Every structure is written in C-alpha cells, then in structure tokens.
Short mmCIF file of C-alpha atoms in Angstrom, two decimals:
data_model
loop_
_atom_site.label_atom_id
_atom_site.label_comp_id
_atom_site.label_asym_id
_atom_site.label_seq_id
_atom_site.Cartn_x
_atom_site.Cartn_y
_atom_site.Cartn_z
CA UNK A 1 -28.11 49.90 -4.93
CA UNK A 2 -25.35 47.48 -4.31
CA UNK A 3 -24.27 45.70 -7.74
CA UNK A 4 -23.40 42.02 -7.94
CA UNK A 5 -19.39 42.23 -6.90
CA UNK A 6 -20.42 44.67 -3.70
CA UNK A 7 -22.73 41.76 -3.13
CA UNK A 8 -19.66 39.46 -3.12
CA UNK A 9 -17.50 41.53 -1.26
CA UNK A 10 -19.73 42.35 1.71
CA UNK A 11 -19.62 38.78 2.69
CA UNK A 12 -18.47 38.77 6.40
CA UNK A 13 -16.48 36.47 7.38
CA UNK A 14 -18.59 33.45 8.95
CA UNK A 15 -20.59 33.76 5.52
CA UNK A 16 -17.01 33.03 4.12
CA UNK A 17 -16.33 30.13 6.16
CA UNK A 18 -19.86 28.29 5.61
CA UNK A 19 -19.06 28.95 1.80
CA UNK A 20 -15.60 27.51 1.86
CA UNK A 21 -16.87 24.47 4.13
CA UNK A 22 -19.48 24.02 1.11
CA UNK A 23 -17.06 23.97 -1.28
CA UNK A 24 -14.97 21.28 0.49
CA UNK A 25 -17.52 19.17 0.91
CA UNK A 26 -18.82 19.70 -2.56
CA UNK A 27 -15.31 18.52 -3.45
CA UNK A 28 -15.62 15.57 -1.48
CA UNK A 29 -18.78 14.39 -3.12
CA UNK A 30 -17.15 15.16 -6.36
CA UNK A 31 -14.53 13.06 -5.90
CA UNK A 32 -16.66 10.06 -4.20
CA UNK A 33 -18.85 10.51 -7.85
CA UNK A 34 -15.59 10.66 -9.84
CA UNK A 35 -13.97 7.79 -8.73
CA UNK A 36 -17.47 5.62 -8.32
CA UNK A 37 -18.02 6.01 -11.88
CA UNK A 38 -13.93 4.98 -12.43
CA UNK A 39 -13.47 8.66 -13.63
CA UNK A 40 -10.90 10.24 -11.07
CA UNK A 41 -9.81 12.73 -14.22
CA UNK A 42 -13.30 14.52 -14.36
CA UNK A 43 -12.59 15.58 -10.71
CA UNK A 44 -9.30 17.03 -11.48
CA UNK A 45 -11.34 19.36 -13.81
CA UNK A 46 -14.19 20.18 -11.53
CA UNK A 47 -11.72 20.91 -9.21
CA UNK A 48 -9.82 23.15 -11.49
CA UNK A 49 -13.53 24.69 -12.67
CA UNK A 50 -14.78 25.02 -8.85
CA UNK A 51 -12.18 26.81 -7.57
CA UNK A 52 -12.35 29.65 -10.36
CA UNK A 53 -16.25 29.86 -9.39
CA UNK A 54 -15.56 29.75 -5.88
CA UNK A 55 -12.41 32.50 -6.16
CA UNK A 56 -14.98 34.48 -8.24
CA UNK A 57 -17.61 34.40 -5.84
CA UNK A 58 -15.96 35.30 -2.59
CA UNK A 59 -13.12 38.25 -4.35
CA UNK A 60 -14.95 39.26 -7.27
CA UNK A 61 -11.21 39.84 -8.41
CA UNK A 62 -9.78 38.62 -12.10
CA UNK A 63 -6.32 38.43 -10.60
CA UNK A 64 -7.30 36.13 -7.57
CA UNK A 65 -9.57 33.91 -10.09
CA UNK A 66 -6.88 33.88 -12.17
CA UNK A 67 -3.87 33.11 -9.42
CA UNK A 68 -6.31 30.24 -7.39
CA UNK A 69 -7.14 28.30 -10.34
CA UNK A 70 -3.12 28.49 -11.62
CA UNK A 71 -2.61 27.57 -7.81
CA UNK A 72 -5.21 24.63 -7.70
CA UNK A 73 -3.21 23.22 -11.24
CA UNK A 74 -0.73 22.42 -8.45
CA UNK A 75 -2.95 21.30 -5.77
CA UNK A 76 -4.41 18.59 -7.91
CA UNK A 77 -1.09 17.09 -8.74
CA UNK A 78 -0.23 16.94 -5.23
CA UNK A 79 -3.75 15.72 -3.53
CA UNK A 80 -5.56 13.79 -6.48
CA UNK A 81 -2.37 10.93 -6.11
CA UNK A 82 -3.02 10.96 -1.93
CA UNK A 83 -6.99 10.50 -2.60
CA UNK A 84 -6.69 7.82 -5.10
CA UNK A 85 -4.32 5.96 -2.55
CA UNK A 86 -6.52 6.68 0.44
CA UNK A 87 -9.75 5.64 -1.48
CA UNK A 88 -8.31 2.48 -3.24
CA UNK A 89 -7.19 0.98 0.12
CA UNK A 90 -8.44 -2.42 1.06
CA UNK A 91 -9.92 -2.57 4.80
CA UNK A 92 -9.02 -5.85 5.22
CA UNK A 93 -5.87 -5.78 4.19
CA UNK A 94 -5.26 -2.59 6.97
CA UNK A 95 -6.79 -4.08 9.61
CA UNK A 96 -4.58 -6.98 9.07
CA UNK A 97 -1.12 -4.82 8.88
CA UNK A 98 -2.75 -2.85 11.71
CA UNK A 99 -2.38 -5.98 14.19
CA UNK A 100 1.11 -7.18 12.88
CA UNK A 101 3.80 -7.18 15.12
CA UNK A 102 6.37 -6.17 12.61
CA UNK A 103 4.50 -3.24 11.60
CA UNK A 104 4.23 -1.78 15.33
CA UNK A 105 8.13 -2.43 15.68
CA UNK A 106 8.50 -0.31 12.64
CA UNK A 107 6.31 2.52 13.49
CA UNK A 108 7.77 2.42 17.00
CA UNK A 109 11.46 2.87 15.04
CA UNK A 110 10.18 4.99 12.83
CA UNK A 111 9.02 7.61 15.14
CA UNK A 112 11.88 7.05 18.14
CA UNK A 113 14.68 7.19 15.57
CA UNK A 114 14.11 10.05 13.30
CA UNK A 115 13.00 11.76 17.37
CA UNK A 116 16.61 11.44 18.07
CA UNK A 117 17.47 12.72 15.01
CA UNK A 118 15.54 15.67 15.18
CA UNK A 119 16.71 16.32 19.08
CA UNK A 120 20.69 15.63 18.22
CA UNK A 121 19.91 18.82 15.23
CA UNK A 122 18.58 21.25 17.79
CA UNK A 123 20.89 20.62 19.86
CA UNK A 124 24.15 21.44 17.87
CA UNK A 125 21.73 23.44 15.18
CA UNK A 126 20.20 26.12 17.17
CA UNK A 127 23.73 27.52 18.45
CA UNK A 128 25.10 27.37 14.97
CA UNK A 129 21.83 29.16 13.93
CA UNK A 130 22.37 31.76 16.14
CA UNK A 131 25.89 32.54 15.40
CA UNK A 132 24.62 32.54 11.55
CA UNK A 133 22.24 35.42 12.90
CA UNK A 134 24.85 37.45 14.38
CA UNK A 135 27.31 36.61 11.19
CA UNK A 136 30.84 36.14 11.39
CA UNK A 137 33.61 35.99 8.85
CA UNK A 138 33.29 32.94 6.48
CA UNK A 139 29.46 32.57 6.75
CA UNK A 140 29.01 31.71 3.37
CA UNK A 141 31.10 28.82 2.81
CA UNK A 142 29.69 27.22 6.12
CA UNK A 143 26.39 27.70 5.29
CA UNK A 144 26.74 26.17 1.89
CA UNK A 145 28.16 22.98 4.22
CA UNK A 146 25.20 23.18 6.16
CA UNK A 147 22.58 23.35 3.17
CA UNK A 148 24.62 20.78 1.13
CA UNK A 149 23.01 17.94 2.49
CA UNK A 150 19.64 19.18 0.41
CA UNK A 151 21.09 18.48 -3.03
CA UNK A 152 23.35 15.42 -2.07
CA UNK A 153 21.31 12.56 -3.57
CA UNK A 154 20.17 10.35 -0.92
CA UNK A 155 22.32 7.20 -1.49
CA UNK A 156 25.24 9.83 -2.00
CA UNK A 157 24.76 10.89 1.51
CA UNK A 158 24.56 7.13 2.66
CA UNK A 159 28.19 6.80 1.46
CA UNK A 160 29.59 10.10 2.89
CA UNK A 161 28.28 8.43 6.49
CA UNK A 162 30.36 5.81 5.85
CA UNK A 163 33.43 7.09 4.66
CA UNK A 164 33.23 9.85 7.85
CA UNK A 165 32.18 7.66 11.12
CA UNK A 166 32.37 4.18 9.47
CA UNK A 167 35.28 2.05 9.14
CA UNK A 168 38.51 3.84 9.18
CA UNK A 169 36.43 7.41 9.62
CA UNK A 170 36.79 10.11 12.55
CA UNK A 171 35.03 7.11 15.51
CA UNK A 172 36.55 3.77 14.44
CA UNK A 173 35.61 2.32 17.36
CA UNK A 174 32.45 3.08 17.02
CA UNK A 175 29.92 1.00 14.93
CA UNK A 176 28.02 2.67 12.09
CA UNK A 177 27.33 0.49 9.52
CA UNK A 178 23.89 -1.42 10.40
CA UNK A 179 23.95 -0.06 13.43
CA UNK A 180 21.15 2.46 15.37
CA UNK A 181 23.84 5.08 15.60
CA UNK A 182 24.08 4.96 11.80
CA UNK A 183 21.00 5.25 11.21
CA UNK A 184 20.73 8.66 13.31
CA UNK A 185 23.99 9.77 11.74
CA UNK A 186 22.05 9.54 8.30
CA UNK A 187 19.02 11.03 9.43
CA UNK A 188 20.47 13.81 11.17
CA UNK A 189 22.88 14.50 7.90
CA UNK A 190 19.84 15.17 5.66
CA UNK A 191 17.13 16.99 8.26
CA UNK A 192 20.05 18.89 10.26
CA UNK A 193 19.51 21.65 7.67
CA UNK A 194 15.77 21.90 8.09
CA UNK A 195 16.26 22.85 11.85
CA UNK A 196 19.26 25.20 11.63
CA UNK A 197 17.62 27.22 8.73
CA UNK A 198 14.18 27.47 10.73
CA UNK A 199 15.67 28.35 14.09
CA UNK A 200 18.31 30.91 11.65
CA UNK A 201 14.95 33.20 10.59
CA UNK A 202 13.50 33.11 14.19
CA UNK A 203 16.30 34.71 15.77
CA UNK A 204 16.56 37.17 12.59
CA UNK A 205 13.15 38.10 13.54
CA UNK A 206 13.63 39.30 16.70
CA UNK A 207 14.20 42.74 17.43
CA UNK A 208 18.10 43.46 18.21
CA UNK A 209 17.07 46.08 20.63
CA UNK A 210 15.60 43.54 23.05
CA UNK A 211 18.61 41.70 23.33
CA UNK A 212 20.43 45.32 24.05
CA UNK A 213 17.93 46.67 26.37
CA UNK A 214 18.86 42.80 28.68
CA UNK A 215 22.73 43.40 27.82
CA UNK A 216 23.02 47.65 29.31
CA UNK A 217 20.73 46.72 32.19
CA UNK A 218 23.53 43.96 33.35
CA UNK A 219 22.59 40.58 32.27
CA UNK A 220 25.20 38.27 30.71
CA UNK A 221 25.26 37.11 27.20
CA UNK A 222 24.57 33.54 28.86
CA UNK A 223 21.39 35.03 30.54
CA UNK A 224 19.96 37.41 27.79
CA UNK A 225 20.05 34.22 25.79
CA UNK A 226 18.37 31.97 27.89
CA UNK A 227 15.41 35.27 29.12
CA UNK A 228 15.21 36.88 25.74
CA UNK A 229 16.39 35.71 22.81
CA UNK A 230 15.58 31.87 23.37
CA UNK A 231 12.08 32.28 24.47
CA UNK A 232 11.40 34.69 21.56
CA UNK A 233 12.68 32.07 18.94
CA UNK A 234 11.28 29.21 20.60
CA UNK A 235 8.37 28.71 18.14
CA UNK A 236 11.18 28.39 14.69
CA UNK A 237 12.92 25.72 17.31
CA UNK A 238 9.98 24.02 17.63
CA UNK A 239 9.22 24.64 13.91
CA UNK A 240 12.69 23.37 12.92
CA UNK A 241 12.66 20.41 15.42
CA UNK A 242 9.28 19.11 13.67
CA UNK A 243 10.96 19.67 9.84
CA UNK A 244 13.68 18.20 10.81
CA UNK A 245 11.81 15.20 12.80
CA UNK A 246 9.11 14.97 9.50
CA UNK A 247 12.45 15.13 6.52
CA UNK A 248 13.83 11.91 8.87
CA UNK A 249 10.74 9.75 8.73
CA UNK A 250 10.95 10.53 5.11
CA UNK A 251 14.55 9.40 4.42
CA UNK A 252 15.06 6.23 2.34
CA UNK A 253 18.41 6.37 0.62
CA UNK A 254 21.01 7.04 3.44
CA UNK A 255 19.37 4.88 5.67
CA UNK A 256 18.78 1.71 3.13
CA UNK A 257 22.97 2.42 2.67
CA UNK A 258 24.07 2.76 6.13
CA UNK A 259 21.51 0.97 8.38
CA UNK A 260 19.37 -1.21 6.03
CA UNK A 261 18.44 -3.35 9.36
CA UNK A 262 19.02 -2.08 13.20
CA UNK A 263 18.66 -3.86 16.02
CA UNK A 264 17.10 -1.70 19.23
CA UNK A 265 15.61 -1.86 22.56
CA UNK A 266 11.75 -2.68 21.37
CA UNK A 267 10.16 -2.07 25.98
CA UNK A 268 7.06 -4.42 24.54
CA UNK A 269 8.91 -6.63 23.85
CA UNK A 270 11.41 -6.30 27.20
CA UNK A 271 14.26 -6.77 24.75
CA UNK A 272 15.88 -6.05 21.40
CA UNK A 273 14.23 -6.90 18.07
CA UNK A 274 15.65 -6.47 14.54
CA UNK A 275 13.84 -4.07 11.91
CA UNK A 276 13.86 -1.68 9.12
CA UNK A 277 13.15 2.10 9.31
CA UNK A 278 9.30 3.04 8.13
CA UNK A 279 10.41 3.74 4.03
CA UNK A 280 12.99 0.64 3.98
CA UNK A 281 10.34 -1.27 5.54
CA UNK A 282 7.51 0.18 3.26
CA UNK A 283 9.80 -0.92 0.04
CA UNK A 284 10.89 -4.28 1.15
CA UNK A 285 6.99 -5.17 1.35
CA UNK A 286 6.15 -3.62 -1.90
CA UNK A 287 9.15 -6.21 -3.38
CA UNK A 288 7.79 -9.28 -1.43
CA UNK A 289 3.78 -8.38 -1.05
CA UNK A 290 3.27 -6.06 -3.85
CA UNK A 291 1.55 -2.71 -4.02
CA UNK A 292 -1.68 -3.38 -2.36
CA UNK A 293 0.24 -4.87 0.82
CA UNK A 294 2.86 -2.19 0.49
CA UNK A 295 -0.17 0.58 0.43
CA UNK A 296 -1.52 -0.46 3.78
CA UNK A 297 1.62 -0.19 5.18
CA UNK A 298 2.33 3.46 4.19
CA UNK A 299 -1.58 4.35 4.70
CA UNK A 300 -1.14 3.41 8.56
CA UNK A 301 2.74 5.34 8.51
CA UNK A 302 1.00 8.15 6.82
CA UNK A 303 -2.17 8.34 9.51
CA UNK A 304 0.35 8.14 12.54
CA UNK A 305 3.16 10.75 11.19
CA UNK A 306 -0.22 13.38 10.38
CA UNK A 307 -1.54 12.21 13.91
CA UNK A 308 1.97 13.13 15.07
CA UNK A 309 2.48 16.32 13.19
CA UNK A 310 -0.64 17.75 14.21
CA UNK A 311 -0.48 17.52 17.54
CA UNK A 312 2.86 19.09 17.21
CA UNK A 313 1.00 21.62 15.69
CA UNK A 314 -2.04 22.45 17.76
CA UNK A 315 0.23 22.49 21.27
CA UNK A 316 2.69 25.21 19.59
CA UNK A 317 -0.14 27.31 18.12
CA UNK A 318 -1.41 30.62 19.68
CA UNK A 319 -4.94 29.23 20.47
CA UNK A 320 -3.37 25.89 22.72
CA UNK A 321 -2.08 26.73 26.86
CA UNK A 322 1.46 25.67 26.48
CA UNK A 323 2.22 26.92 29.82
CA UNK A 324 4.22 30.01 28.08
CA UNK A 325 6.42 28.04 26.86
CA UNK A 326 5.33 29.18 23.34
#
C-alpha cells in the first residue's frame, strides 16, 4: 500500500499543472480578499504559508519546503509592491493618460530609442564577445571596462558621456548634450554590458569542435562564423539584444544628465516634437501631478515594455516557427 508521500510523488505531471494553476488562482483571490479588507500584509503571510503547503504537497521533500518558502520571502518583496500598484490604479485616470498625446510621444521614444541602443550594442558587442570567448592577452582589464558601467552610479555615467563625446570630447562637432545621439550614447553606456556578457556565454557554449570540423573541411574564418558559430549563438544575441533593449528603457540617471529633453522625428506627427525618455517623463509627472497621475503613467509603460518583452520572448522560444532563424 502506497503511504501518503508515494501518494504525493506519483502525481503526473498534468495533475501538477492543475494543482499549481489552483494555487495561483487561490493566490489571486487571496490577494483580491487581502486588499478588500485594507489588509495587503495578511497576503504576504498566506503567501509565505501556501507555498510551504503547496511545496509539501507536490515534493513531499523538507529541503524543497524549506528552500520555496525561503524563496517566496523574496518573491513577496518583489510582487506584493507591483500588485498593490496594479490594484490601486484609478481607471479613469488611465484611460485619460491612455489618450494623451504626450504620453504616446513618450512611449514611441521610449521604445525607438533604447531599440537603437540595444542594436548599436550588438553590433560592436557581439564581436567583442566573441574575441572574449576565444581570449587574448589582457582580457581581464578589458572586461572590467566593459562591466564597469554596472557599478558606475547612474548620474556618474551621465557625466562620463559628457566629458567623452560632449563638448571638447573625442566628436566635438558632434552634439551630445540634449541631443537624440546623447541620449543613445547613455543608454548604450549602461546596457552595452548586458549584451556583450549574454552573447560572451553563448559562444562559450558551443562546442569548439564544430567550429574545427567547418575550419579542416576549407571554410574561412569569415564563413565558419557566419554558418556555424553565429547561428549556434544566435539565441544569447537575441537574449542580450532584449537585456540590453529592457536595462535602456529602465535608465533614468544618464539620460536626465545628458538628454533631459530630445527633440526627434515623431511620423504621426509628420515632423519633430520635443519629449522626455519614459523614466524622465514618468518623474517629471510625479513632481507636477503627483503619484496617482505619475502611477498611470508607469502602469501603461509597464503594460507596453511586458507586451514588448514577451513577444520577444515567445518568437525566440523553441515552441514559435522563426523560420530557423532560432
């Protein structure tokens, strides 16, 4: 006779989805209780309380109880502040930033810009990645350049723009400052290291004996590249490209210093208009309409960058026809 944990552990596996697709939706209606009855911190302890139950239920196992409810600590710190904001929007007040014209200027700009971004770090990132794969003499010191940009504070790296490509700096006939060149010169300084590490591990992963088996059968470095070794690391590019596009929406500091304001070529409006990237924007209404203006604002920012970044997602996965491409 089976005892209670062989009971557990001879779940198959659509018995294991249909429990966890309870559970979520349990949490759901937890939450919807918790925060009707203006008591959001009992849900951060059913949460904590569920997911021991639930670990205990599908492993059986002290160690997993043990490491998912340490784990879910963490995940209510990082989802119980993005439920509270989605559930204490204001409709109205959406709807209303949802038809503004400054708003769709700004989420236009905020995608286009930190696109370029992402494209000019792939594009000088993914050969800089490779050579960091193959190693050379010196590696260290230049990839502690390349990873410096992720402990430069963000108005710090603002100021290095400047004092490089701004007046008096390595283009000096080039305008930086408030410009939409500066503005991808400070996005591409703090997400260039997201791509170059991501594309780095994806050609370490491939197997060197590909690339050899292309090289004694006659094909150039040039075409063993472009046959093997690119096609095989595609996925980190495209991995790296989307870090690097997602850590540029994000970036407040170095923009607010070096391009606080940009004019650009807006094609509804068949010209250029003047406005700030998605977080400058986001902060300048939280100063002049407070939080619950400010809040709408980075609810619809939030909805299109996830919109965004999923669909990223789904047409590099294994289950979407890419066209094997990836």
């Amino acid at each position: 006779m089976a005892t209670s944990t062989e009971t557990r552990f001879s779940l198959d596996g659509a018995g294991r989805v249909s429990l966890a697709v309870a559970f979520v939706a349990i949490q759901g209606l937890a939450f919807a209780g918790a925060y009707t009855i203006g008591r959001p911190t009992w849900y951060a302890f059913f949460m904590i309380g569920s997911t021991a139950v639930t670990a205990y239920v599908l492993r059986g196992d002290t160690f997993v109880v043990a490491t998912a409810t340490m784990g879910s600590i963490l995940m209510v710190a990082l989802g119980l502040p993005l439920f509270m904001f989605v559930a204490r929007q204001q409709p109205s007040i959406v709807v209303e930033k949802a038809l503004s014209s400054d708003v769709h200027r700004m989420l236009y700009l905020g995608v286009y810009g930190p696109l370029l971004a992402a494209i000019v770090s792939l594009a000088f990132g993914v050969p800089l990645a490779h050579l960091f794969s193959e190693g050379f003499a010196g590696q260290q010191l230049v990839e502690s350049l390349v990873d410096l940009p992720l402990v430069v504070p963000h108005s710090v790296a603002g100021i290095l723009i400047l004092f490089g490509f701004g007046q008096g700096g390595a283009f000096p006939n080039v305008t930086v400052l408030g410009s939409m060149i500066g503005m991808v010169l400070a996005m591409t300084f703090v997400s260039a290291p997201y791509a170059v590490n991501a594309t780095r591990e994806a050609f370490e992963s491939i197997d060197d004996r590909l690339e050899y088996a292309s090289r004694i059968h006659g094909a150039s470095r040039w075409n063993t590249f472009r046959r093997v070794t690119a096609p095989l690391a595609i996925r980190g590019m495209v991995t790296g490209g989307v870090l690097a596009w997602a850590r540029a929406v994000s970036e407040f500091g170095a923009v607010a210093v070096v391009a606080y304001s940009v004019s650009f070529f807006y094609p509804p409006a068949g010209g250029e208009v003047t406005t700030q990237h998605a977080p400058v924007f986001v902060y300048g209404t939280y100063l002049q309409g407070g939080l619950a203006e400010s809040g709408a604002v980075a609810f619809i920012l939030l909805g299109v960058s996830a919109l965004i970044f999923l669909l990223i997602r789904y047409l590099t996965s294994d289950s979407a026809t890419t066209g094997g491409v990836v």
